[in-house]
Amino acid sequence: MRNTRKRLGDLLVEGGLISEEQLQNALSEKSPSQKLGDVLLQRGYITEQQLIEVLEFQLGIPHVSLFRYPIDTSLTTLIPKEVAQRNVLVPLKKDGDKLFVAMADPMDFYTTEDLRLATGFQIETAIASKDDIVRTINKIYDLDEGVKDFIAESSNDVQEERGVASDDSPVVKLVNQILQNAVAQKASDIHIDPQETKVVLRYRVDGVLRTERALPKSMQSVLTARIKIIANLNITENRIPQDGRIKVNLDFQAIDLRVSTLPTVYGEKIVMRVLDLSGALNDLPQLGFNKVNLERFVKLIESPTGIVLITGPTGSGKSSTLYAALNRLNSDDVNIITIEDPVEYRLDGINQIQVNSNVGMTFASGLRAILRQDPNVIMVGEIRDQETANVAIRASLTGHLVFSTLHTNDSLGTISRLIDMGVEPFLVASSLSGVVAQRLVRKVCKDCAKDDLPTNRELEIFAKRGITIEKVKRGVGCGTCNMTGYRGRIAIHELLELNDDMRRVIMDGESLTKLREMAIKNRTIFLIDDGLLKVKQGVTTTEEVLRVAIAE
């Protein structure tokens, strides 16, 4: 008798994971070659873990987490890296005439048949998440292999002959693997730290640095030279800091990196910022604004004049918010000009200028030139000095909308910072439309999130801010989030909208305490409040919010 199996969509609807309407939307959007599961993941209807659990139930195939799985690395000779990458699979172990393989799609019978013929083993499949498999492939095939190749060649003295520019030299492969691994782990920065006896490779994932591996000290000079060559830096100069850019294609994916070198006592430290273009062109609603702040921010950026400042420390997502605002305003009837240092993302339809202090192109001089170009919207990468601040403010008073960033702790501190810079209080009051202070917090991993009761300290913090809470979500740690309990980041915001009363207070030179009282009266949502509201929604944790915002 034939065993009738329920379709994936029906199982997901029955389990209450998606609605019938979402299923129909996904089915109508799906191309013939696409799998329904992939479409549902892309649209964010389900998580990969939920999909795996349903497939596990539907197919009766076990699910494995590869994070701490004792993989037999000798099997990499049986299944080449290209095959593993192309089919998203990884060999786990062999037992007699059986080969156990983890696959993202265990229903791919063509692949399992090909593996059986190529290896001579009976193939036993298990399900694992795509990210988990990609991360494991990078771990067991790439870096170890690259290091071994490098050591083998350097001991044969072939390394010097082939140099750091030949495509098939081990150091070139190794650098490519380091970059691929960073992209697979969704790292924002790659750190190559020289130490006395080794070179440490670290990735910053979701704002937290973690060590990937230690490389032999003998690799340092060639590795540094290779990165400098592709970043168009001077490889003979190692006494001064240098900045460059790398554009490479890895596995048909364009990667843009900003490179910075810094001389240290043990050699040059290299940091590469991975510029994720997809993250820069977000729509405003995707940035994590709550309803009130989103409404206020849209009103600010759609006003014809004034200056809107976005503040926060380095790496708090200011650029993403600015680019999302510019993206919203970008149309044929608006002339948008930006001056940045450096130009991080190239945007179509927007005129972008790169600061070059060597030839006198500073923020202030560039800004003066922009004003002669009939702009509607101007974006200044950062206000660093009084001259830039004055030109930006005067530009906003002469009928332009100006965006810029400033390094301050909160929105109210921005006003005193501008006045400390030497800008007249009446200019600040008349030109400033609003200030957005923002920070990034890690999101609770959806795959291992569990409801938990708030601690007494949490209840105290929430009560102090006038918020009631019954339960919070915490990640217990799984393979998807590298056992951290967090995956991805979201911004928390504090949006200060200036009204006439506040402007009067600024002009009279009154204290920040008076301004704060007026902001509270104006129902401003402070950073800590926005963060705690996101904790209440189960998006993040109180620990994360308190890490970046001060509980007054």
Coordinates of C-alpha atoms in Angstrom, one line a residue:
M1 CA 0.0 0.0 0.0
R2 CA 1.4 3.4 -0.9
N3 CA 2.2 5.7 2.0
T4 CA 0.5 9.0 1.3
R5 CA 2.5 11.9 2.7
K6 CA 1.1 15.3 3.5
R7 CA 2.5 18.2 1.6
L8 CA 4.9 20.6 3.4
G9 CA 2.5 23.6 3.0
D10 CA -0.4 21.7 4.6
L11 CA 1.8 20.6 7.5
L12 CA 2.9 24.1 8.2
V13 CA -0.7 25.5 8.1
E14 CA -1.9 22.6 10.4
G15 CA 0.9 23.3 12.8
G16 CA -0.2 27.0 13.0
L17 CA 3.3 28.2 11.8
I18 CA 1.8 30.0 8.7
S19 CA -1.7 31.0 7.6
E20 CA -3.5 29.7 4.5
E21 CA -3.1 33.2 3.0
Q22 CA 0.7 33.2 3.5
L23 CA 0.9 29.7 1.9
Q24 CA -1.1 30.9 -1.1
N25 CA 1.1 34.1 -1.4
A26 CA 4.3 31.9 -1.3
L27 CA 2.9 29.4 -3.9
S28 CA 1.9 32.2 -6.3
E29 CA 5.4 33.8 -6.0
K30 CA 7.4 30.6 -6.3
S31 CA 9.1 29.9 -9.6
P32 CA 9.0 26.3 -10.9
S33 CA 12.7 25.7 -9.9
Q34 CA 12.3 27.1 -6.4
K35 CA 11.4 25.1 -3.3
L36 CA 8.4 26.2 -1.3
G37 CA 10.5 26.1 1.9
D38 CA 13.0 28.6 0.5
V39 CA 10.3 31.1 -0.5
L40 CA 8.7 30.9 3.0
L41 CA 12.2 31.5 4.5
Q42 CA 12.9 34.5 2.2
R43 CA 9.6 36.1 3.1
G44 CA 10.3 35.6 6.8
Y45 CA 7.1 33.5 7.5
I46 CA 9.1 30.8 9.2
T47 CA 12.5 30.2 10.6
E48 CA 14.9 27.6 9.2
Q49 CA 14.6 25.6 12.5
Q50 CA 10.8 25.5 12.1
L51 CA 11.2 24.2 8.6
I52 CA 13.6 21.6 9.6
E53 CA 11.3 20.3 12.4
V54 CA 8.4 20.0 10.0
L55 CA 10.6 18.2 7.4
E56 CA 11.9 15.9 10.2
F57 CA 8.4 15.0 11.1
Q58 CA 7.2 14.7 7.5
L59 CA 10.1 12.6 6.1
G60 CA 11.2 10.7 9.2
I61 CA 14.8 11.9 8.7
P62 CA 16.8 12.9 11.8
H63 CA 17.9 16.4 12.3
V64 CA 21.5 17.1 13.4
S65 CA 23.1 20.2 14.8
L66 CA 26.7 20.5 13.5
F67 CA 28.0 23.0 16.0
R68 CA 29.7 20.5 18.2
Y69 CA 29.3 17.4 16.0
P70 CA 32.5 15.2 16.0
I71 CA 32.9 15.2 12.2
D72 CA 35.4 12.8 10.7
T73 CA 37.5 15.3 8.7
S74 CA 39.3 12.5 6.8
L75 CA 36.0 12.2 4.7
T76 CA 36.9 15.4 3.0
T77 CA 38.9 13.3 0.5
L78 CA 35.8 11.3 -0.3
I79 CA 33.6 14.3 -1.1
P80 CA 35.4 17.3 -2.7
K81 CA 34.7 20.8 -1.4
E82 CA 33.0 21.8 -4.8
V83 CA 30.5 19.0 -4.5
A84 CA 29.8 19.9 -0.8
Q85 CA 29.3 23.6 -1.7
R86 CA 27.2 23.0 -4.8
N87 CA 24.8 20.6 -3.1
V88 CA 24.9 22.1 0.4
L89 CA 26.0 19.0 2.2
V90 CA 28.7 17.8 4.5
P91 CA 30.0 14.3 5.3
L92 CA 29.6 13.3 9.0
K93 CA 31.0 9.8 9.5
K94 CA 31.2 6.3 8.0
D95 CA 30.0 3.1 9.5
G96 CA 30.8 -0.1 7.5
D97 CA 29.4 0.4 4.0
K98 CA 27.3 3.4 5.1
L99 CA 28.3 7.1 4.7
F100 CA 26.3 9.5 6.9
V101 CA 25.7 12.9 5.2
A102 CA 24.0 16.1 6.5
M103 CA 22.0 17.9 3.8
A104 CA 19.9 21.0 3.6
D105 CA 17.6 19.1 1.2
P106 CA 17.6 15.4 2.0
M107 CA 14.9 14.9 -0.7
D108 CA 17.4 15.6 -3.4
F109 CA 17.6 12.0 -4.7
Y110 CA 19.8 12.9 -7.7
T111 CA 22.5 14.1 -5.4
T112 CA 22.3 11.1 -3.0
E113 CA 22.5 8.8 -6.0
D114 CA 25.5 10.7 -7.5
L115 CA 27.2 10.4 -4.1
R116 CA 26.5 6.7 -3.9
L117 CA 28.1 6.1 -7.3
A118 CA 31.1 8.4 -6.6
T119 CA 31.9 7.0 -3.2
G120 CA 30.7 3.4 -3.4
F121 CA 28.9 3.8 0.0
Q122 CA 25.2 3.6 0.8
I123 CA 24.2 7.1 1.7
E124 CA 22.3 7.8 4.9
T125 CA 21.0 11.4 5.1
A126 CA 20.2 13.8 8.0
I127 CA 18.8 17.3 7.9
A128 CA 20.8 20.3 8.9
S129 CA 20.3 24.1 8.4
K130 CA 21.8 25.7 5.4
D131 CA 23.9 28.2 7.5
D132 CA 25.1 25.4 9.7
I133 CA 26.3 23.4 6.7
V134 CA 28.0 26.4 5.0
R135 CA 29.8 27.3 8.2
T136 CA 30.9 23.7 8.7
I137 CA 32.2 23.4 5.1
N138 CA 34.3 26.5 5.6
K139 CA 35.6 25.1 8.9
I140 CA 36.5 21.6 7.8
Y141 CA 37.6 22.2 4.2
D142 CA 38.9 25.7 3.9
L143 CA 41.1 27.3 6.4
D144 CA 42.8 24.1 7.6
E145 CA 43.4 23.1 4.0
G146 CA 44.7 26.6 3.1
V147 CA 47.1 26.6 6.1
K148 CA 48.4 23.1 5.3
D149 CA 49.0 24.0 1.6
F150 CA 50.8 27.2 2.7
I151 CA 53.1 25.4 5.1
A152 CA 53.8 22.6 2.6
E153 CA 54.7 25.1 -0.1
S154 CA 56.8 27.4 2.1
S155 CA 58.8 24.4 3.3
N156 CA 59.5 23.6 -0.4
D157 CA 60.5 27.2 -1.1
V158 CA 57.9 27.4 -3.9
Q159 CA 56.1 30.2 -2.1
E160 CA 58.6 32.9 -3.0
E161 CA 58.6 31.9 -6.7
R162 CA 54.8 31.9 -7.1
G163 CA 54.4 35.1 -5.0
V164 CA 51.3 36.6 -3.6
A165 CA 49.7 37.5 -6.9
S166 CA 49.3 34.1 -8.6
D167 CA 45.7 32.9 -8.5
D168 CA 46.6 29.4 -7.5
S169 CA 49.2 30.2 -4.8
P170 CA 48.2 29.1 -1.3
V171 CA 48.2 32.6 0.2
V172 CA 45.7 33.8 -2.4
K173 CA 43.4 30.8 -1.7
L174 CA 43.8 31.4 2.1
V175 CA 42.8 35.1 1.9
N176 CA 39.8 34.1 -0.3
Q177 CA 38.8 31.5 2.3
I178 CA 39.1 34.0 5.2
L179 CA 36.8 36.4 3.3
Q180 CA 34.3 33.6 2.3
N181 CA 34.2 32.4 5.9
A182 CA 33.5 35.9 7.1
V183 CA 30.6 36.3 4.7
A184 CA 29.2 32.9 5.6
Q185 CA 29.2 33.8 9.3
K186 CA 27.7 37.3 8.5
A187 CA 30.6 39.0 10.1
S188 CA 30.8 42.8 10.0
D189 CA 34.6 43.0 10.5
I190 CA 37.6 40.8 10.0
H191 CA 40.6 41.3 12.4
I192 CA 44.1 40.0 11.7
D193 CA 46.0 40.6 14.9
P194 CA 49.8 40.0 14.9
Q195 CA 51.2 38.7 18.2
E196 CA 54.6 37.6 19.3
T197 CA 54.4 34.0 18.3
K198 CA 51.3 33.8 16.1
V199 CA 48.7 35.7 14.1
V200 CA 45.2 35.6 15.4
L201 CA 42.2 35.8 13.1
R202 CA 39.0 37.2 14.6
Y203 CA 35.5 37.9 13.3
R204 CA 33.0 40.4 14.7
V205 CA 29.6 38.8 14.5
D206 CA 26.5 40.6 15.7
G207 CA 28.8 43.2 17.4
V208 CA 30.8 40.7 19.4
L209 CA 34.4 39.8 18.5
R210 CA 35.4 36.1 18.6
T211 CA 38.6 34.3 17.8
E212 CA 38.3 32.1 14.7
R213 CA 41.8 30.6 14.8
A214 CA 45.5 31.2 15.3
L215 CA 47.8 31.2 12.2
P216 CA 51.5 30.5 12.2
K217 CA 53.7 33.6 12.6
S218 CA 55.6 32.6 9.4
M219 CA 52.4 33.4 7.4
Q220 CA 52.2 37.0 8.6
S221 CA 54.3 38.8 6.0
V222 CA 52.8 37.1 2.9
L223 CA 49.3 37.4 4.3
T224 CA 49.8 41.1 4.9
A225 CA 51.4 41.6 1.5
R226 CA 48.5 39.8 -0.3
I227 CA 45.8 41.9 1.4
K228 CA 47.7 45.1 0.7
I229 CA 48.1 44.2 -3.0
I230 CA 44.3 43.6 -3.5
A231 CA 43.5 46.8 -1.5
N232 CA 45.9 48.8 -3.7
L233 CA 48.1 49.8 -0.7
N234 CA 51.8 50.4 -0.6
I235 CA 53.3 47.1 0.3
T236 CA 56.8 48.6 1.1
E237 CA 55.4 51.0 3.7
N238 CA 54.8 49.4 7.1
R239 CA 55.5 52.4 9.4
I240 CA 52.3 54.4 8.9
P241 CA 48.6 53.5 8.9
Q242 CA 47.0 53.0 5.5
D243 CA 43.4 52.8 4.2
G244 CA 42.1 51.0 1.1
R245 CA 39.2 49.2 -0.5
I246 CA 38.8 45.7 -1.9
K247 CA 36.1 44.6 -4.4
V248 CA 36.1 40.9 -5.0
N249 CA 33.8 38.2 -6.4
L250 CA 33.6 35.1 -4.4
D251 CA 31.3 32.3 -5.4
F252 CA 29.5 34.7 -7.8
Q253 CA 28.9 37.1 -4.9
A254 CA 30.3 40.6 -5.0
I255 CA 32.0 41.5 -1.7
D256 CA 33.0 45.1 -0.8
L257 CA 35.6 45.6 2.0
R258 CA 37.1 48.7 3.6
V259 CA 40.7 47.9 4.7
S260 CA 42.7 49.6 7.4
T261 CA 46.3 48.8 8.4
L262 CA 47.9 49.9 11.7
P263 CA 51.6 49.4 12.6
T264 CA 52.0 47.6 16.0
V265 CA 55.1 46.3 17.8
Y266 CA 54.5 42.8 16.3
G267 CA 53.8 43.9 12.7
E268 CA 50.8 45.4 10.9
K269 CA 47.3 44.8 12.3
I270 CA 44.7 44.6 9.6
V271 CA 41.0 45.3 10.0
M272 CA 38.6 44.7 7.1
R273 CA 35.0 46.1 7.4
V274 CA 32.6 43.9 5.3
L275 CA 30.2 46.3 3.6
D276 CA 26.9 44.6 3.2
L277 CA 25.1 46.5 0.4
S278 CA 21.8 44.7 1.1
G279 CA 21.9 46.0 4.6
A280 CA 22.4 49.6 3.4
L281 CA 19.4 49.8 1.2
N282 CA 16.9 48.9 3.8
D283 CA 13.4 50.4 3.7
L284 CA 12.8 52.6 6.8
P285 CA 10.3 50.2 8.4
Q286 CA 12.9 47.4 8.4
L287 CA 15.3 49.4 10.6
G288 CA 13.5 48.7 13.8
F289 CA 11.7 52.0 14.4
N290 CA 8.6 51.7 16.6
K291 CA 5.4 53.2 15.2
V292 CA 5.7 56.6 16.9
N293 CA 9.4 57.1 16.1
L294 CA 8.9 56.0 12.4
E295 CA 6.1 58.5 11.9
R296 CA 8.2 61.3 13.5
F297 CA 11.3 60.3 11.5
V298 CA 9.4 60.3 8.1
K299 CA 8.0 63.7 9.0
L300 CA 11.5 65.0 9.7
I301 CA 13.1 63.7 6.5
E302 CA 10.2 64.8 4.3
S303 CA 10.4 68.4 5.5
P304 CA 12.0 70.7 2.8
T305 CA 14.6 72.4 5.1
G306 CA 16.4 71.9 8.4
I307 CA 19.1 69.7 9.7
V308 CA 18.5 66.1 10.9
L309 CA 21.4 64.6 13.0
I310 CA 21.9 60.9 13.6
T311 CA 24.1 60.2 16.7
G312 CA 25.8 57.2 18.3
P313 CA 29.2 55.5 18.7
T314 CA 31.1 53.8 15.8
G315 CA 29.3 50.7 14.6
S316 CA 25.8 51.7 15.8
G317 CA 24.2 51.6 12.3
K318 CA 24.1 55.4 11.7
S319 CA 25.1 54.9 8.0
S320 CA 22.4 52.4 7.4
T321 CA 19.8 54.8 8.8
L322 CA 21.1 57.7 6.7
Y323 CA 21.2 55.6 3.5
A324 CA 17.7 54.3 4.2
A325 CA 16.5 57.9 4.5
L326 CA 18.3 59.0 1.3
N327 CA 16.9 55.9 -0.5
R328 CA 13.4 57.0 0.5
L329 CA 14.0 60.6 -0.8
N330 CA 15.8 59.4 -4.0
S331 CA 13.8 60.4 -7.1
D332 CA 14.3 62.1 -10.4
D333 CA 13.0 65.5 -9.2
V334 CA 15.4 65.7 -6.2
N335 CA 19.1 66.6 -6.4
I336 CA 20.9 64.7 -3.6
I337 CA 24.6 65.3 -3.0
T338 CA 26.7 63.6 -0.3
I339 CA 30.2 64.2 1.0
E340 CA 31.6 61.2 2.9
D341 CA 34.8 59.8 4.4
P342 CA 34.9 57.2 3.0
V343 CA 32.0 56.6 0.6
E344 CA 30.8 53.3 2.0
Y345 CA 28.0 52.4 -0.4
R346 CA 27.6 53.5 -4.0
L347 CA 23.9 54.6 -4.6
D348 CA 22.4 55.1 -8.1
G349 CA 20.9 58.5 -8.7
I350 CA 22.9 60.2 -5.8
N351 CA 26.0 62.3 -6.3
Q352 CA 28.6 61.1 -3.8
I353 CA 31.9 62.9 -3.0
Q354 CA 34.9 61.4 -1.3
V355 CA 36.8 63.5 1.2
N356 CA 40.5 63.9 0.3
S357 CA 42.3 66.1 2.8
N358 CA 45.6 65.7 0.9
V359 CA 44.3 68.0 -1.8
G360 CA 42.2 70.2 0.4
M361 CA 38.9 68.5 -0.1
T362 CA 37.6 68.6 3.5
F363 CA 34.0 68.3 4.7
A364 CA 33.8 72.1 5.0
S365 CA 35.3 73.0 1.6
G366 CA 33.3 70.2 -0.1
L367 CA 30.1 71.4 1.5
R368 CA 30.7 74.9 0.2
A369 CA 31.2 73.5 -3.3
I370 CA 28.0 71.5 -3.0
L371 CA 26.0 74.6 -2.2
R372 CA 26.8 75.9 -5.6
Q373 CA 25.4 72.8 -7.3
D374 CA 21.7 73.6 -6.7
P375 CA 21.1 70.7 -4.2
N376 CA 17.8 69.8 -2.5
V377 CA 19.2 67.3 0.0
I378 CA 22.8 67.3 1.3
M379 CA 24.3 64.5 3.4
V380 CA 27.5 65.3 5.3
G381 CA 29.2 62.0 6.5
E382 CA 30.2 63.5 9.9
I383 CA 30.4 66.8 11.7
R384 CA 33.9 66.8 13.2
D385 CA 34.7 70.5 13.7
Q386 CA 33.2 74.0 14.1
E387 CA 33.7 75.0 10.5
T388 CA 31.8 72.0 9.1
A389 CA 29.0 72.5 11.7
N390 CA 28.6 76.1 10.8
V391 CA 28.5 75.5 7.0
A392 CA 26.0 72.6 7.5
I393 CA 23.8 74.7 9.7
R394 CA 23.9 77.7 7.4
A395 CA 23.0 75.4 4.5
S396 CA 20.0 74.2 6.3
L397 CA 18.9 77.8 7.0
T398 CA 19.1 78.7 3.2
G399 CA 16.5 76.2 2.1
H400 CA 18.2 72.8 2.1
L401 CA 17.5 69.6 4.0
V402 CA 20.8 68.5 5.6
F403 CA 21.6 65.1 7.1
S404 CA 24.7 64.3 9.1
T405 CA 26.1 62.3 12.0
L406 CA 27.7 63.2 15.3
H407 CA 29.3 61.1 18.0
T408 CA 27.3 61.8 21.2
N409 CA 25.7 59.6 23.9
D410 CA 22.1 60.7 23.5
S411 CA 19.9 63.1 21.6
L412 CA 19.9 65.9 24.1
G413 CA 23.7 65.8 24.4
T414 CA 23.9 66.7 20.7
I415 CA 22.6 70.2 21.4
S416 CA 25.3 70.9 24.1
R417 CA 27.9 69.3 21.8
L418 CA 27.2 71.7 18.9
I419 CA 27.3 74.7 21.3
D420 CA 30.6 73.4 22.8
M421 CA 31.9 73.2 19.2
G422 CA 31.4 77.0 19.0
V423 CA 28.1 77.1 17.1
E424 CA 25.9 80.0 18.3
P425 CA 22.9 78.8 20.3
F426 CA 20.4 80.8 18.1
L427 CA 21.8 79.0 15.0
V428 CA 21.3 75.6 16.7
A429 CA 17.8 76.5 17.7
S430 CA 16.7 77.8 14.4
S431 CA 18.2 75.1 12.1
L432 CA 18.0 71.8 14.0
S433 CA 14.8 69.9 13.2
G434 CA 15.5 66.7 15.1
V435 CA 18.0 64.3 16.5
V436 CA 18.0 60.5 16.3
A437 CA 20.2 58.7 18.8
Q438 CA 20.6 55.0 18.1
R439 CA 22.4 51.8 19.2
L440 CA 22.4 48.2 17.9
V441 CA 21.3 45.4 20.2
R442 CA 21.5 41.6 19.4
K443 CA 18.2 39.9 18.7
V444 CA 17.2 36.7 20.5
C445 CA 17.7 33.7 18.2
K446 CA 14.3 32.6 17.0
D447 CA 15.3 29.0 16.8
C448 CA 16.2 28.5 20.5
A449 CA 14.1 31.3 22.1
K450 CA 12.2 30.2 25.2
D451 CA 9.8 32.1 27.4
D452 CA 11.1 32.9 30.8
L453 CA 10.0 34.8 33.9
P454 CA 11.6 38.2 34.4
T455 CA 14.1 38.5 37.3
N456 CA 13.4 40.8 40.3
R457 CA 16.0 43.3 38.9
E458 CA 14.2 43.3 35.5
L459 CA 10.8 43.9 37.2
E460 CA 12.4 46.8 39.0
I461 CA 13.8 48.3 35.9
F462 CA 10.6 48.0 33.9
A463 CA 8.5 49.4 36.8
K464 CA 10.8 52.4 37.1
R465 CA 10.1 53.2 33.4
G466 CA 6.3 52.6 33.8
I467 CA 6.2 49.4 31.7
T468 CA 4.5 46.2 32.9
I469 CA 6.0 42.8 31.9
E470 CA 4.9 39.2 32.5
K471 CA 7.5 37.2 30.5
V472 CA 10.7 37.7 28.6
K473 CA 12.4 35.7 25.8
R474 CA 15.9 34.3 26.1
G475 CA 17.9 32.2 23.7
V476 CA 19.2 29.0 25.3
G477 CA 21.9 28.5 22.5
C478 CA 21.8 26.3 19.4
G479 CA 23.9 25.5 16.3
T480 CA 22.2 28.3 14.3
C481 CA 23.4 31.0 16.7
N482 CA 26.7 29.4 17.6
M483 CA 25.4 28.7 21.1
T484 CA 25.2 32.4 21.9
G485 CA 21.4 32.7 22.1
Y486 CA 21.5 35.7 19.8
R487 CA 21.3 36.0 16.0
G488 CA 21.2 39.2 14.0
R489 CA 20.9 42.8 15.3
I490 CA 18.2 45.5 15.5
A491 CA 18.4 49.2 16.3
I492 CA 16.9 50.9 19.3
H493 CA 16.2 54.6 18.8
E494 CA 15.6 57.9 20.7
L495 CA 14.1 60.5 18.5
L496 CA 14.1 64.1 19.7
E497 CA 11.8 66.4 17.7
L498 CA 12.4 70.1 18.5
N499 CA 9.4 72.4 19.1
D500 CA 9.2 76.1 19.6
D501 CA 9.4 75.9 23.4
M502 CA 12.6 73.8 23.2
R503 CA 14.1 76.3 20.7
R504 CA 13.4 79.1 23.2
V505 CA 15.1 77.2 26.0
I506 CA 18.2 76.6 23.7
M507 CA 18.4 80.3 22.8
D508 CA 18.1 81.3 26.4
G509 CA 21.0 79.0 27.3
E510 CA 19.0 77.1 29.9
S511 CA 20.1 73.8 31.3
L512 CA 19.7 70.3 29.7
T513 CA 17.5 69.3 32.6
K514 CA 14.9 71.8 31.4
L515 CA 15.2 70.4 27.9
R516 CA 14.8 66.8 29.2
E517 CA 11.6 67.8 31.1
M518 CA 10.2 69.3 27.9
A519 CA 11.2 66.2 25.9
I520 CA 9.3 64.0 28.4
K521 CA 6.3 66.3 28.1
N522 CA 6.6 65.9 24.3
R523 CA 6.3 62.1 24.8
T524 CA 9.9 61.4 23.6
I525 CA 10.7 57.7 23.7
F526 CA 14.2 57.5 25.2
L527 CA 16.8 54.8 24.2
I528 CA 16.2 52.7 27.4
D529 CA 12.4 52.9 26.8
D530 CA 12.6 51.8 23.2
G531 CA 14.9 49.0 24.2
L532 CA 12.7 47.7 27.0
L533 CA 9.6 47.8 24.7
K534 CA 11.6 45.5 22.3
V535 CA 12.4 43.2 25.3
K536 CA 8.6 43.1 26.0
Q537 CA 8.0 42.2 22.4
G538 CA 10.5 39.3 22.8
V539 CA 13.0 40.8 20.2
T540 CA 16.0 41.2 22.6
T541 CA 17.0 40.9 26.2
T542 CA 17.3 43.3 29.1
E543 CA 21.1 42.6 29.3
E544 CA 21.5 43.7 25.7
V545 CA 19.6 46.9 26.3
L546 CA 21.5 47.8 29.4
R547 CA 24.8 47.1 27.6
V548 CA 24.1 50.0 25.2
A549 CA 21.7 52.3 27.1
I550 CA 21.9 53.8 30.6
A551 CA 19.1 53.1 33.0
E552 CA 18.6 56.5 34.6

